[in-house]
mmCIF file of C-alpha atoms in Angstrom:
data_model
loop_
_atom_site.group_PDB
_atom_site.id
_atom_site.type_symbol
_atom_site.label_atom_id
_atom_site.label_comp_id
_atom_site.label_asym_id
_atom_site.label_seq_id
_atom_site.Cartn_x
_atom_site.Cartn_y
_atom_site.Cartn_z
ATOM 1 C CA MET A 1 -0.897 -10.902 96.065
ATOM 2 C CA SER A 2 -1.588 -8.409 99.587
ATOM 3 C CA SER A 3 -3.204 -9.752 102.255
ATOM 4 C CA PRO A 4 -5.883 -7.820 103.625
ATOM 5 C CA ASP A 5 -3.991 -6.371 106.817
ATOM 6 C CA ASP A 6 -1.880 -5.149 104.437
ATOM 7 C CA GLN A 7 -4.337 -3.969 101.655
ATOM 8 C CA TRP A 8 -6.292 -1.662 104.838
ATOM 9 C CA TRP A 9 -2.848 -0.224 105.512
ATOM 10 C CA ASP A 10 -2.195 0.680 101.969
ATOM 11 C CA LEU A 11 -5.934 2.458 101.879
ATOM 12 C CA ARG A 12 -5.113 4.237 104.905
ATOM 13 C CA ALA A 13 -1.860 5.871 103.662
ATOM 14 C CA ALA A 14 -3.449 6.660 100.436
ATOM 15 C CA GLU A 15 -6.463 8.238 102.149
ATOM 16 C CA TYR A 16 -3.820 10.737 104.180
ATOM 17 C CA VAL A 17 -2.468 11.356 101.112
ATOM 18 C CA LEU A 18 -5.545 12.264 99.551
ATOM 19 C CA GLY A 19 -6.760 14.435 102.752
ATOM 20 C CA SER A 20 -9.538 12.356 103.478
ATOM 21 C CA LEU A 21 -9.476 10.495 106.407
ATOM 22 C CA SER A 22 -11.436 11.283 109.336
ATOM 23 C CA PRO A 23 -9.924 14.155 112.156
ATOM 24 C CA GLU A 24 -9.607 11.482 114.636
ATOM 25 C CA ASP A 25 -8.058 9.144 112.583
ATOM 26 C CA LEU A 26 -5.846 11.628 111.271
ATOM 27 C CA ILE A 27 -4.552 12.091 114.939
ATOM 28 C CA VAL A 28 -3.561 8.508 115.077
ATOM 29 C CA PHE A 29 -2.217 7.957 112.078
ATOM 30 C CA LYS A 30 -0.176 11.638 112.436
ATOM 31 C CA GLN A 31 1.153 9.548 116.082
ATOM 32 C CA LEU A 32 2.486 6.980 113.520
ATOM 33 C CA LEU A 33 3.351 8.655 110.680
ATOM 34 C CA ARG A 34 6.513 10.117 113.250
ATOM 35 C CA THR A 35 7.395 6.449 114.517
ATOM 36 C CA ASP A 36 6.373 3.013 112.278
ATOM 37 C CA PRO A 37 8.544 3.042 108.945
ATOM 38 C CA ASP A 38 6.374 0.970 107.565
ATOM 39 C CA VAL A 39 3.973 3.810 107.476
ATOM 40 C CA GLN A 40 5.882 5.900 106.563
ATOM 41 C CA ARG A 41 7.207 3.984 102.680
ATOM 42 C CA ARG A 42 3.252 3.430 102.165
ATOM 43 C CA VAL A 43 2.560 7.527 102.438
ATOM 44 C CA LEU A 44 5.779 7.856 100.711
ATOM 45 C CA GLU A 45 4.775 5.952 97.387
ATOM 46 C CA TRP A 46 1.150 7.331 97.813
ATOM 47 C CA GLU A 47 2.453 11.023 97.727
ATOM 48 C CA HIS A 48 4.989 9.835 93.999
ATOM 49 C CA ARG A 49 1.818 7.385 93.059
ATOM 50 C CA LEU A 50 -0.366 10.685 93.573
ATOM 51 C CA ASP A 51 2.608 13.136 92.098
ATOM 52 C CA PRO A 52 1.868 13.198 88.120
ATOM 53 C CA LEU A 53 -2.155 13.304 89.236
ATOM 54 C CA ASN A 54 -1.468 16.609 91.017
ATOM 55 C CA LEU A 55 1.002 18.050 88.509
ATOM 56 C CA SER A 56 -1.298 17.580 85.592
ATOM 57 C CA THR A 57 -4.858 18.538 86.623
ATOM 58 C CA ALA A 58 -5.155 22.552 86.559
ATOM 59 C CA PRO A 59 -6.203 24.572 89.904
ATOM 60 C CA ILE A 60 -9.716 26.223 89.521
ATOM 61 C CA GLU A 61 -11.053 29.786 90.495
ATOM 62 C CA ALA A 62 -14.346 30.033 92.131
ATOM 63 C CA SER A 63 -16.023 32.592 89.689
ATOM 64 C CA PRO A 64 -17.229 36.345 91.493
ATOM 65 C CA GLU A 65 -20.049 35.606 91.394
ATOM 66 C CA LEU A 66 -19.629 32.780 93.753
ATOM 67 C CA PHE A 67 -17.507 34.463 96.452
ATOM 68 C CA GLU A 68 -20.926 37.221 95.885
ATOM 69 C CA LYS A 69 -23.707 34.392 97.164
ATOM 70 C CA ILE A 70 -21.539 33.653 100.000
ATOM 71 C CA MET A 71 -21.309 36.930 101.088
ATOM 72 C CA ARG A 72 -25.152 37.407 100.821
ATOM 73 C CA GLN A 73 -25.319 34.267 102.493
ATOM 74 C CA ILE A 74 -23.279 34.830 105.901
ATOM 75 C CA GLU A 75 -24.694 38.170 105.642
ATOM 76 C CA HIS A 76 -28.435 37.064 105.126
ATOM 77 C CA HIS A 77 -27.261 34.187 108.623
ATOM 78 C CA THR A 78 -26.327 37.387 110.279
ATOM 79 C CA VAL A 79 -28.779 39.714 110.254
ATOM 80 C CA ALA A 80 -31.237 36.311 110.552
ATOM 81 C CA GLU A 81 -28.955 35.451 113.454
ATOM 82 C CA GLU A 82 -31.114 34.304 117.122
ATOM 83 C CA PRO A 83 -30.885 35.531 119.939
ATOM 84 C CA ALA A 84 -27.954 34.105 122.507
ATOM 85 C CA GLY A 85 -30.128 30.872 124.284
ATOM 86 C CA VAL A 86 -30.272 27.353 123.998
ATOM 87 C CA TYR A 87 -30.829 25.482 121.077
ATOM 88 C CA VAL A 88 -32.369 21.791 121.892
ATOM 89 C CA THR A 89 -32.112 20.099 118.997
ATOM 90 C CA SER A 90 -35.392 16.860 118.943
ATOM 91 C CA ASP A 91 -34.466 13.449 118.202
ATOM 92 C CA THR A 92 -35.861 13.448 114.984
ATOM 93 C CA GLU A 93 -34.197 16.715 113.955
ATOM 94 C CA TRP A 94 -30.767 14.829 114.910
ATOM 95 C CA GLN A 95 -30.863 11.676 113.390
ATOM 96 C CA GLY A 96 -31.961 13.213 110.560
ATOM 97 C CA ARG A 97 -28.456 15.668 109.984
ATOM 98 C CA LEU A 98 -26.660 12.887 111.751
ATOM 99 C CA ARG A 99 -27.870 10.934 108.297
ATOM 100 C CA PHE A 100 -26.977 14.016 105.303
ATOM 101 C CA TRP A 101 -24.067 13.999 107.505
ATOM 102 C CA LYS A 102 -23.019 10.424 107.580
ATOM 103 C CA LEU A 103 -23.892 9.727 103.399
ATOM 104 C CA ALA A 104 -21.728 13.179 102.305
ATOM 105 C CA THR A 105 -19.127 11.281 104.114
ATOM 106 C CA VAL A 106 -19.430 7.817 102.581
ATOM 107 C CA ALA A 107 -19.795 9.898 98.950
ATOM 108 C CA THR A 108 -16.700 11.435 99.613
ATOM 109 C CA MET A 109 -15.138 8.302 100.973
ATOM 110 C CA ALA A 110 -16.653 6.303 97.586
ATOM 111 C CA LEU A 111 -14.805 8.629 95.462
ATOM 112 C CA ALA A 112 -11.687 8.655 96.896
ATOM 113 C CA ALA A 113 -11.863 4.914 96.810
ATOM 114 C CA ALA A 114 -12.559 3.956 93.336
ATOM 115 C CA LEU A 115 -9.596 6.161 92.505
ATOM 116 C CA ILE A 116 -7.071 4.905 94.865
ATOM 117 C CA GLY A 117 -8.986 0.799 93.682
ATOM 118 C CA LEU A 118 -8.713 1.736 90.560
ATOM 119 C CA MET A 119 -4.863 2.169 90.422
ATOM 120 C CA VAL A 120 -4.615 -0.649 92.955
ATOM 121 C CA PHE A 121 -6.070 -3.411 91.209
ATOM 122 C CA SER A 122 -6.423 -2.295 87.505
ATOM 123 C CA PRO A 123 -3.715 -3.221 84.674
ATOM 124 C CA TRP A 124 -2.958 0.108 84.130
ATOM 125 C CA GLN A 125 -1.247 2.606 87.121
ATOM 126 C CA LEU A 126 -0.689 6.687 87.021
ATOM 127 C CA GLY A 127 3.055 6.428 86.176
ATOM 128 C CA TRP A 128 5.934 9.797 85.557
ATOM 129 C CA GLN A 129 5.902 8.880 81.896
ATOM 130 C CA GLN A 130 4.315 12.795 80.129
ATOM 131 C CA ASP A 131 3.632 11.324 77.087
ATOM 132 C CA THR A 132 0.851 8.083 78.565
ATOM 133 C CA GLU A 133 -2.259 8.218 76.073
ATOM 134 C CA THR A 134 -4.717 8.344 79.791
ATOM 135 C CA THR A 135 -5.191 11.442 80.694
ATOM 136 C CA VAL A 136 -7.154 12.724 83.432
ATOM 137 C CA GLU A 137 -10.132 14.294 81.436
ATOM 138 C CA GLU A 138 -10.413 10.064 80.815
ATOM 139 C CA ILE A 139 -10.568 9.086 84.565
ATOM 140 C CA SER A 140 -14.441 9.749 84.749
ATOM 141 C CA PHE A 141 -16.211 8.628 88.552
ATOM 142 C CA ASN A 142 -19.747 7.951 89.102
ATOM 143 C CA THR A 143 -21.194 7.456 92.798
ATOM 144 C CA VAL A 144 -24.129 5.763 91.417
ATOM 145 C CA SER A 145 -25.241 3.646 94.629
ATOM 146 C CA ILE A 146 -24.312 2.754 98.542
ATOM 147 C CA LEU A 147 -25.299 -0.091 100.236
ATOM 148 C CA GLU A 148 -25.576 -0.603 102.852
ATOM 149 C CA ASN A 149 -25.663 -3.820 106.043
ATOM 150 C CA GLU A 150 -28.807 -3.561 107.958
ATOM 151 C CA ASN A 151 -27.989 -1.231 110.195
ATOM 152 C CA GLY A 152 -27.626 1.491 108.150
ATOM 153 C CA ASP A 153 -23.700 1.094 107.845
ATOM 154 C CA PRO A 154 -21.941 1.559 104.378
ATOM 155 C CA VAL A 155 -20.555 -1.431 103.251
ATOM 156 C CA TRP A 156 -20.036 -0.971 99.308
ATOM 157 C CA ALA A 157 -19.585 2.259 97.023
ATOM 158 C CA ILE A 158 -20.783 1.442 93.195
ATOM 159 C CA ASN A 159 -19.060 4.056 90.737
ATOM 160 C CA PHE A 160 -19.848 3.795 87.425
ATOM 161 C CA ARG A 161 -16.761 3.989 84.134
ATOM 162 C CA LYS A 162 -17.851 4.443 81.196
ATOM 163 C CA SER A 163 -17.148 3.406 77.754
ATOM 164 C CA ALA A 164 -14.473 5.527 76.348
ATOM 165 C CA THR A 165 -16.294 8.907 73.949
ATOM 166 C CA GLY A 166 -15.365 7.672 70.580
ATOM 167 C CA PRO A 167 -14.573 10.539 68.145
ATOM 168 C CA GLU A 168 -18.242 11.599 67.130
ATOM 169 C CA GLY A 169 -19.477 11.067 71.063
ATOM 170 C CA GLN A 170 -22.466 9.277 71.695
ATOM 171 C CA SER A 171 -25.569 7.525 72.493
ATOM 172 C CA ASP A 172 -28.389 7.810 75.296
ATOM 173 C CA SER A 173 -26.961 3.500 75.890
ATOM 174 C CA GLU A 174 -24.066 3.762 74.859
ATOM 175 C CA ARG A 175 -23.090 6.916 76.959
ATOM 176 C CA LEU A 176 -24.199 4.116 80.274
ATOM 177 C CA SER A 177 -22.771 1.241 79.442
ATOM 178 C CA GLY A 178 -19.383 0.103 80.889
ATOM 179 C CA GLU A 179 -17.883 -1.287 84.661
ATOM 180 C CA LEU A 180 -17.948 -0.749 87.768
ATOM 181 C CA VAL A 181 -15.383 -0.097 89.955
ATOM 182 C CA VAL A 182 -16.797 -1.861 93.593
ATOM 183 C CA SER A 183 -14.993 -1.006 97.172
ATOM 184 C CA VAL A 184 -15.672 -1.580 100.117
ATOM 185 C CA ILE A 185 -15.736 -0.001 102.723
ATOM 186 C CA GLY A 186 -17.526 -1.745 105.979
ATOM 187 C CA ASN A 187 -18.449 -5.493 106.312
ATOM 188 C CA ILE A 188 -20.741 -8.161 106.222
ATOM 189 C CA PRO A 189 -20.090 -11.797 108.006
ATOM 190 C CA LEU A 190 -19.700 -14.451 105.332
ATOM 191 C CA GLN A 191 -18.525 -17.772 105.323
ATOM 192 C CA ASP A 192 -15.732 -19.475 104.134
ATOM 193 C CA ASP A 193 -18.470 -21.492 101.632
ATOM 194 C CA GLN A 194 -19.948 -18.235 100.783
ATOM 195 C CA SER A 195 -19.929 -15.131 98.256
ATOM 196 C CA HIS A 196 -21.866 -12.558 97.708
ATOM 197 C CA GLN A 197 -23.677 -12.162 94.672
ATOM 198 C CA LEU A 198 -24.038 -8.406 93.214
ATOM 199 C CA TRP A 199 -27.527 -8.161 91.169
ATOM 200 C CA MET A 200 -29.179 -6.054 88.961
ATOM 201 C CA VAL A 201 -32.713 -4.780 89.393
ATOM 202 C CA LEU A 202 -34.237 -4.645 86.402
ATOM 203 C CA ALA A 203 -36.278 -1.301 85.733
ATOM 204 C CA ASP A 204 -39.630 -3.239 83.720
ATOM 205 C CA GLY A 205 -39.878 -5.141 86.632
ATOM 206 C CA SER A 206 -38.997 -8.395 84.633
ATOM 207 C CA GLY A 207 -36.319 -9.405 87.052
ATOM 208 C CA VAL A 208 -32.712 -8.866 87.655
ATOM 209 C CA GLN A 209 -29.145 -10.016 85.970
ATOM 210 C CA SER A 210 -26.206 -10.871 86.984
ATOM 211 C CA VAL A 211 -23.099 -9.099 87.466
ATOM 212 C CA GLY A 212 -20.822 -11.276 89.243
ATOM 213 C CA LEU A 213 -19.522 -11.669 92.493
ATOM 214 C CA MET A 214 -18.537 -9.399 95.652
ATOM 215 C CA PRO A 215 -15.502 -8.003 96.776
ATOM 216 C CA ASN A 216 -15.074 -8.730 100.684
ATOM 217 C CA ASN A 217 -12.218 -7.540 102.255
ATOM 218 C CA ILE A 218 -12.313 -3.169 103.637
ATOM 219 C CA GLY A 219 -10.145 -1.577 101.074
ATOM 220 C CA GLU A 220 -10.461 -4.568 98.243
ATOM 221 C CA SER A 221 -11.265 -2.998 94.757
ATOM 222 C CA LYS A 222 -13.091 -4.952 92.046
ATOM 223 C CA VAL A 223 -13.629 -3.914 88.329
ATOM 224 C CA LEU A 224 -17.453 -6.131 87.125
ATOM 225 C CA SER A 225 -17.888 -5.261 83.652
ATOM 226 C CA LEU A 226 -21.716 -3.919 83.363
ATOM 227 C CA PRO A 227 -23.712 -7.214 80.992
ATOM 228 C CA LEU A 228 -26.557 -4.266 80.094
ATOM 229 C CA VAL A 229 -26.639 -0.724 80.069
ATOM 230 C CA LEU A 230 -26.989 0.902 83.686
ATOM 231 C CA SER A 231 -30.620 2.514 83.157
ATOM 232 C CA SER A 232 -31.507 -1.428 82.459
ATOM 233 C CA ALA A 233 -31.798 -1.400 86.395
ATOM 234 C CA ASN A 234 -33.050 1.028 89.146
ATOM 235 C CA GLN A 235 -31.202 -1.398 91.679
ATOM 236 C CA PHE A 236 -28.475 -2.797 92.529
ATOM 237 C CA ALA A 237 -29.236 -6.198 95.404
ATOM 238 C CA VAL A 238 -26.516 -8.220 96.591
ATOM 239 C CA SER A 239 -27.009 -11.886 97.766
ATOM 240 C CA VAL A 240 -25.376 -14.365 99.310
ATOM 241 C CA GLU A 241 -24.785 -17.315 97.560
ATOM 242 C CA GLU A 242 -22.592 -20.961 97.413
ATOM 243 C CA PHE A 243 -18.960 -20.071 96.969
ATOM 244 C CA GLY A 244 -18.589 -19.437 93.521
ATOM 245 C CA GLY A 245 -22.070 -17.603 92.918
ATOM 246 C CA VAL A 246 -25.150 -18.315 90.827
ATOM 247 C CA SER A 247 -26.011 -17.906 87.326
ATOM 248 C CA GLY A 248 -29.794 -16.814 87.946
ATOM 249 C CA PRO A 249 -32.016 -15.454 88.012
ATOM 250 C CA ALA A 250 -32.352 -18.250 91.604
ATOM 251 C CA HIS A 251 -30.676 -16.421 93.904
ATOM 252 C CA GLY A 252 -30.213 -16.580 97.358
ATOM 253 C CA PRO A 253 -31.324 -13.935 100.447
ATOM 254 C CA ILE A 254 -30.471 -10.072 100.163
ATOM 255 C CA VAL A 255 -28.018 -8.749 102.456
ATOM 256 C CA ALA A 256 -28.307 -5.182 100.497
ATOM 257 C CA ILE A 257 -30.501 -3.623 98.236
ATOM 258 C CA ASN A 258 -30.041 0.075 96.792
ATOM 259 C CA SER A 259 -31.397 2.473 94.140
ATOM 260 C CA ILE A 260 -29.582 3.470 91.335
ATOM 261 C CA VAL A 261 -28.441 7.343 90.261
ATOM 262 C CA LEU A 262 -27.794 7.658 87.454
ATOM 263 C CA PRO A 263 -24.337 9.842 86.400
ATOM 264 C CA ALA A 264 -25.879 13.347 86.079
ATOM 265 C CA ASP A 265 -24.747 13.234 82.618
ATOM 266 C CA SER A 266 -26.725 10.656 81.557
ATOM 267 C CA ILE A 267 -29.744 12.378 82.451
#
């Protein structure tokens, strides 16, 4: 089993290949890439691993209507541009903008982390075989919740992967059956004799349902089977338990909780 440090570096290399590193991290990573053989090896491995995905993904050309809409927006902002001057942003507005971009960045990170985690920890791997039954179209992720610590920093990204679609399609409940890919993108301190446990907070107010134990090392991902359909709950919560967790419904202190956003194709 690889160490948390190895997993962290492997995730950074994958993010570099995917293009999801921040500008600051990208500068540092490129400097390391020039001189560090281990970093060079990790990047090369991820390029080989992701190349089949890249080759099998057909490019999508934007419609003429989209370009026209963009041009209208540009013209609108050009005409409405205010005279030159100094614009002072209020603290409230600045915090709102910061919050928006933070969540947008986290959502992008979550999708990348889920894809990376699936390929690292899933029993199947993307390979060079062209006749494999797993296609790009079958890889379907939906980020349904981001769990944060008390400071508002993201710690876990929870992605939903639905069950395979049958030949006749699926009912509404079947579309929300499947599993969760939980990716660690932050940290909440935990003692050696404790575990973080994930719960579904049931929408009918009847209580909670245990989902399983959470991964805790940054860059780590874990697949958890959903005990109920996703729409049965309106929130995910994480509690601190004795090592190994509890069966419920009684649980320890809650350290993270957030709403569940159902996938668009299920609404």
